[in-house]
PDB file of C-alpha atoms and ligand atoms in Angstrom:
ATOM      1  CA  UNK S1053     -17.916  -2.146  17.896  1.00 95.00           C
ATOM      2  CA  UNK S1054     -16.763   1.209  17.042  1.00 98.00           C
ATOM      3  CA  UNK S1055     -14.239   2.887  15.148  1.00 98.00           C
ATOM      4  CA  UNK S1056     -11.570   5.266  16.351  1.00 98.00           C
ATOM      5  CA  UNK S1057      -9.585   7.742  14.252  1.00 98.00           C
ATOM      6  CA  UNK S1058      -6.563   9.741  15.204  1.00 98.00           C
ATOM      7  CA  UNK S1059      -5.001  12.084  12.037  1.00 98.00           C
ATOM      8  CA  UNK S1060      -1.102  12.826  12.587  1.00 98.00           C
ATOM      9  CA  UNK S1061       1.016  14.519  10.375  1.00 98.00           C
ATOM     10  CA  UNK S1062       5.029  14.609   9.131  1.00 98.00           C
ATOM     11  CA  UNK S1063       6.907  15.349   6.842  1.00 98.00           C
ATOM     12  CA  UNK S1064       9.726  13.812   5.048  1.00 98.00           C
ATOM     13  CA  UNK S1065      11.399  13.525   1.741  1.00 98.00           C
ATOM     14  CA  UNK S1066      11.882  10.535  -0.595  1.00 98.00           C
ATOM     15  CA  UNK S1067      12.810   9.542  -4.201  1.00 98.00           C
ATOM     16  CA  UNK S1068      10.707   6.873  -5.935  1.00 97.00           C
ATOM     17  CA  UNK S1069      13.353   4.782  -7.756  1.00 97.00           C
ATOM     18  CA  UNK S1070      13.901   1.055  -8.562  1.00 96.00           C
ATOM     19  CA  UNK S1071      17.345  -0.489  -8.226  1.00 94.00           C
ATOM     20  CA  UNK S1072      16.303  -3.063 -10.729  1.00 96.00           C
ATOM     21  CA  UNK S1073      16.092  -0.758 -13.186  1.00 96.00           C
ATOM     22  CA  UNK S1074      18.288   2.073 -14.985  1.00 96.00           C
ATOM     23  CA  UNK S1075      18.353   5.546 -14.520  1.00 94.00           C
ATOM     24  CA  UNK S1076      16.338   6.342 -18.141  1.00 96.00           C
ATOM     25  CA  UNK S1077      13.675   3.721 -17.089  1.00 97.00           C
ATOM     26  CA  UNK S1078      13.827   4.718 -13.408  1.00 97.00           C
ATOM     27  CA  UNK S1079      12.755   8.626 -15.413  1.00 96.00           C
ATOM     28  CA  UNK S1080      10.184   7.434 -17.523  1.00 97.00           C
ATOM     29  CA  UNK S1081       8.582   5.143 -14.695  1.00 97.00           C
ATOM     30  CA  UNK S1082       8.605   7.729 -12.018  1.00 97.00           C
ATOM     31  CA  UNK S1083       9.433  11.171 -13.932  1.00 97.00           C
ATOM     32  CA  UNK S1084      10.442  13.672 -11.435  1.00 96.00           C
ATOM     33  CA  UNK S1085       9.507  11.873  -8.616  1.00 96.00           C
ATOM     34  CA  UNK S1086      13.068  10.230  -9.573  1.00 96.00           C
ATOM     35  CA  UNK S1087      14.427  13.022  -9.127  1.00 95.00           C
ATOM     36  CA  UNK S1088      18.637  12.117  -7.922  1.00 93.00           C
ATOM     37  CA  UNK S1089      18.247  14.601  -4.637  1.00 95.00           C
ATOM     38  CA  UNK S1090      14.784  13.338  -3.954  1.00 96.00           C
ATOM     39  CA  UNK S1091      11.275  16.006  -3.156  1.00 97.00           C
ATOM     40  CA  UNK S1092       9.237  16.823  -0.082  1.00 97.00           C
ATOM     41  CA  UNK S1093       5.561  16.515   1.284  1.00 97.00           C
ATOM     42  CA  UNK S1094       3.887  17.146   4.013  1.00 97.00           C
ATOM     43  CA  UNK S1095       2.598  13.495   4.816  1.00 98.00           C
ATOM     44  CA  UNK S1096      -1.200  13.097   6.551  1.00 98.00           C
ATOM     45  CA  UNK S1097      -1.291   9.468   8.932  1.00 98.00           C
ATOM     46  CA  UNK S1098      -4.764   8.599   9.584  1.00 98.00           C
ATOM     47  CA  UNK S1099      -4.255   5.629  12.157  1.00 98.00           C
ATOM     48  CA  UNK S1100      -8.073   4.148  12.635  1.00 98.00           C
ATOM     49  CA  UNK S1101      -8.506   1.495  15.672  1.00 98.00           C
ATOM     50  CA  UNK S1102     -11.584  -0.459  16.554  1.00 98.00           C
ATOM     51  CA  UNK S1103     -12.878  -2.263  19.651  1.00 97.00           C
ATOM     52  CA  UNK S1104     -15.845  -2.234  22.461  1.00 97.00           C
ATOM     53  CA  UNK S1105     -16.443   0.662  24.453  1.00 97.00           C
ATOM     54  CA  UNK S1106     -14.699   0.641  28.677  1.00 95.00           C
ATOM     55  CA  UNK S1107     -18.255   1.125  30.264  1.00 95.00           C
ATOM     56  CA  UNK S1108     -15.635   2.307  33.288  1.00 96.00           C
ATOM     57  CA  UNK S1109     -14.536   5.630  31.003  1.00 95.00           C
ATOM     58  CA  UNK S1110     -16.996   5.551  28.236  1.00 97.00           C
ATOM     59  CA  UNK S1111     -13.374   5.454  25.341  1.00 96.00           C
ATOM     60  CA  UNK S1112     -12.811   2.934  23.102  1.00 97.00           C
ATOM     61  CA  UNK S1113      -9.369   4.272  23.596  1.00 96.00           C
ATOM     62  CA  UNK S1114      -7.878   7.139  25.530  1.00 96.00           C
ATOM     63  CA  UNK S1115      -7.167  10.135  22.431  1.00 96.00           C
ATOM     64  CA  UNK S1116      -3.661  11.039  24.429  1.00 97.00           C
ATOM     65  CA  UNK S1117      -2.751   7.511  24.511  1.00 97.00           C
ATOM     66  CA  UNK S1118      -3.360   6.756  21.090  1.00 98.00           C
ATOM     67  CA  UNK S1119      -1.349   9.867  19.627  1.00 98.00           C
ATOM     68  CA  UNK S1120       1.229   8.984  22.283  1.00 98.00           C
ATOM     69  CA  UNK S1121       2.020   5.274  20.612  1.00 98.00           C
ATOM     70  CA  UNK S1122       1.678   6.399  17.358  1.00 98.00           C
ATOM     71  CA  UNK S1123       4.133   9.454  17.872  1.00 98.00           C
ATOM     72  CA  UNK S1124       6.992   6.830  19.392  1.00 98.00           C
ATOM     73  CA  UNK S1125       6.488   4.187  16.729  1.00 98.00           C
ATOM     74  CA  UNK S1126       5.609   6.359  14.030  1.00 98.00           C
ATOM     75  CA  UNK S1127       5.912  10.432  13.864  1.00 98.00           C
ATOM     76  CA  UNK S1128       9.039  10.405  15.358  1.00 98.00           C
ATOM     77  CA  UNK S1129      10.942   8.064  13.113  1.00 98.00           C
ATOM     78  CA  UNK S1130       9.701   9.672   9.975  1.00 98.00           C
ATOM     79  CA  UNK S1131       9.107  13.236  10.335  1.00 98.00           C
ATOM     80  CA  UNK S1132      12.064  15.558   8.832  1.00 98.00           C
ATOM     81  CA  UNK S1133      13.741  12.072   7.675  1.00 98.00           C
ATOM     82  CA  UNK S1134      14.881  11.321   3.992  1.00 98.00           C
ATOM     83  CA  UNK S1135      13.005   8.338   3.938  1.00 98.00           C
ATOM     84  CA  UNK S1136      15.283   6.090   1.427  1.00 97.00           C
ATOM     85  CA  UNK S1137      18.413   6.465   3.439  1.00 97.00           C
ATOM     86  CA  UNK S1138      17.196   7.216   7.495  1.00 98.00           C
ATOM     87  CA  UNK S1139      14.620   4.540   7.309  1.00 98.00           C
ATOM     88  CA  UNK S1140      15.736   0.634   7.395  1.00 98.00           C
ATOM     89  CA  UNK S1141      12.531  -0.288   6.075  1.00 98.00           C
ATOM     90  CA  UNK S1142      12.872   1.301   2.723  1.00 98.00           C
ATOM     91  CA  UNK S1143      16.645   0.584   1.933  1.00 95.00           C
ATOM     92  CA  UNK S1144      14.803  -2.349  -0.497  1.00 94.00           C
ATOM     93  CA  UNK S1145      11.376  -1.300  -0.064  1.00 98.00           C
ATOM     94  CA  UNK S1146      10.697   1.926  -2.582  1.00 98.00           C
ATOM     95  CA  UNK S1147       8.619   4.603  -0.569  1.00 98.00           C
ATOM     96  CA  UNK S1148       5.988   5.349  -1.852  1.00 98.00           C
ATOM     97  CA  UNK S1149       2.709   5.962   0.187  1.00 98.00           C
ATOM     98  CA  UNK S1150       1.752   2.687  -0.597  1.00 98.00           C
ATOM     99  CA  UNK S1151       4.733   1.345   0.980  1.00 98.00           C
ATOM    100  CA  UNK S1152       4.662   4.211   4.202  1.00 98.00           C
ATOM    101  CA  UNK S1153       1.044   3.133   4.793  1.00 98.00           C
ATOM    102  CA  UNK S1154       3.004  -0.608   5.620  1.00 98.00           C
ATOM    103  CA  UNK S1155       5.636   0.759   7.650  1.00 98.00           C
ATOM    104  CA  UNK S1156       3.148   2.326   9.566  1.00 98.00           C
ATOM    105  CA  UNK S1157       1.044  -0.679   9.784  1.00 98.00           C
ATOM    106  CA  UNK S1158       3.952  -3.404  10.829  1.00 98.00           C
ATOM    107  CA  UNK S1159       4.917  -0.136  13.442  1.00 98.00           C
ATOM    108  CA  UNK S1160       1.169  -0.269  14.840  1.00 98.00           C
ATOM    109  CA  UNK S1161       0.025  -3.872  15.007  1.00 96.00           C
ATOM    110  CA  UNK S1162       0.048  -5.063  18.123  1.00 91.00           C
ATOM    111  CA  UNK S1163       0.446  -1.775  19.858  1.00 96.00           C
ATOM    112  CA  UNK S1164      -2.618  -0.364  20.620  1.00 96.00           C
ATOM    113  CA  UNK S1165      -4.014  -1.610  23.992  1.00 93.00           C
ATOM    114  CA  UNK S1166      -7.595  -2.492  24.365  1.00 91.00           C
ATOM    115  CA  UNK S1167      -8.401  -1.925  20.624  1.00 96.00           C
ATOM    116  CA  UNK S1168      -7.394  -3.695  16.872  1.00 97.00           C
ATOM    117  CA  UNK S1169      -5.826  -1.506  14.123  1.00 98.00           C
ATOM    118  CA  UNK S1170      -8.073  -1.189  11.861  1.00 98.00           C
ATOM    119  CA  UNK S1171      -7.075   1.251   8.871  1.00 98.00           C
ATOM    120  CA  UNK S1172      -3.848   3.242   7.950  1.00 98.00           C
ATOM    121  CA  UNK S1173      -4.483   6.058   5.331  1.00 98.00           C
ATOM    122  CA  UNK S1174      -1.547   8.110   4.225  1.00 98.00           C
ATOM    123  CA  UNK S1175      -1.678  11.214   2.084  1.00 98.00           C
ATOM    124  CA  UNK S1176       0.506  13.199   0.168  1.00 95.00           C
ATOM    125  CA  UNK S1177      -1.555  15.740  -0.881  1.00 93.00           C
ATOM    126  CA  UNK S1178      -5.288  16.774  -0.338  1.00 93.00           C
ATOM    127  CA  UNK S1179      -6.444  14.682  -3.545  1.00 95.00           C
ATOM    128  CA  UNK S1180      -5.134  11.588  -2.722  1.00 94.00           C
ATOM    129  CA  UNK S1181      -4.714   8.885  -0.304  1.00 97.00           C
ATOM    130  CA  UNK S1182      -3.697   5.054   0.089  1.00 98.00           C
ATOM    131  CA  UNK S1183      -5.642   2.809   2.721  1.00 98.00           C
ATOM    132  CA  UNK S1184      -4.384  -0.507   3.943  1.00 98.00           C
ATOM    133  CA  UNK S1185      -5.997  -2.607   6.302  1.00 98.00           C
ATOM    134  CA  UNK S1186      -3.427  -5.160   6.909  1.00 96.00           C
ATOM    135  CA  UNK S1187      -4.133  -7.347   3.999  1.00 87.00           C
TER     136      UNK S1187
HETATM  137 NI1  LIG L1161       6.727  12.205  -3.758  1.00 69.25          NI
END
C-alpha cells in the first residue's frame, strides 16, 4: 500500500457565524472572524489517496489526473468564492476549515480511480491545519 499526496491551493473568503445565536454572542464566540463583510485566506488542500502500485506504469495514481479531479470537484468551486453565500454546502454548515476539509471530502469520495481517499488537510495559515479522514 502506499500513500499519495497532491497539495492544491485557493483562496476564498468566509465569516464564521452561527444563526442560532445573536450578533453579541456570534462576537464573543468568533471575535473578528465574525466580522459582518467576512475576511480572506489563502486556503492549502492537501488531498492524500492510497492504493497498490499499476506494475504496468509503476503510479499509484497518475499526478495530472489526480490534480485534474480535484481541480473540477474542488479548486474550481471554491477558489475566489465567498464561501457562506456561493457555496450550497455552507448555507447551514458554518465554514470553518473543519467544515471545508468535509466539503472537500464528500467532493472526493468516490472519485479517484484506482486509489481510496485517504486524508484531507486544509490550512489557513502556515501554523495550522485540520485533517479528516472520513470519520
Ligand atoms: Ni477565517
Amino acid at each position: 500500500m502506499v500513500y499519495l499526496t497532491k497539495k492544491m491551493h485557493f483562496s476564498a473568503s468566509h465569516r464564521l457565524y452561527n444563526p442560532l445565536l445573536n450578533e453579541e454572542e456570534n462576537l464573543k464566540l468568533f471575535k473578528k472572524c465574525a466580522n459582518k463583510n467576512g475576511h480572506g485566506h489563502n486556503f492549502t488542500l492537501e488531498v492524500t489517496v492510497c492504493g497498490e502500485i499499476n506494475p504496468k506504469t509503476g503510479y499509484l495514481i497518475d499526478l495530472k489526473e489526480l490534480k485534474e479531479i480535484i481541480n473540477i470537484n474542488v479548486i474550481e468551486l471554491l477558489d475566489h468564492s465567498n464561501l457562506n453565500i456561493d457555496i450550497d454546502f455552507f448555507k447551514n454548515v458554518i465554514p470553518t476549515s473543519e467544515n471545508i476539509a468535509l466539503f472537500a471530502w464528500k467532493a472526493l469520495e468516490n472519485k479517484i480511480p484506482n486509489a481510496k481517499l485517504y486524508k484531507i488537510k486544509i490550512a489557513e495559515s502556515e501554523t495550522s491545519a485540520v485533517e479528516y479522514y472520513g470519520n
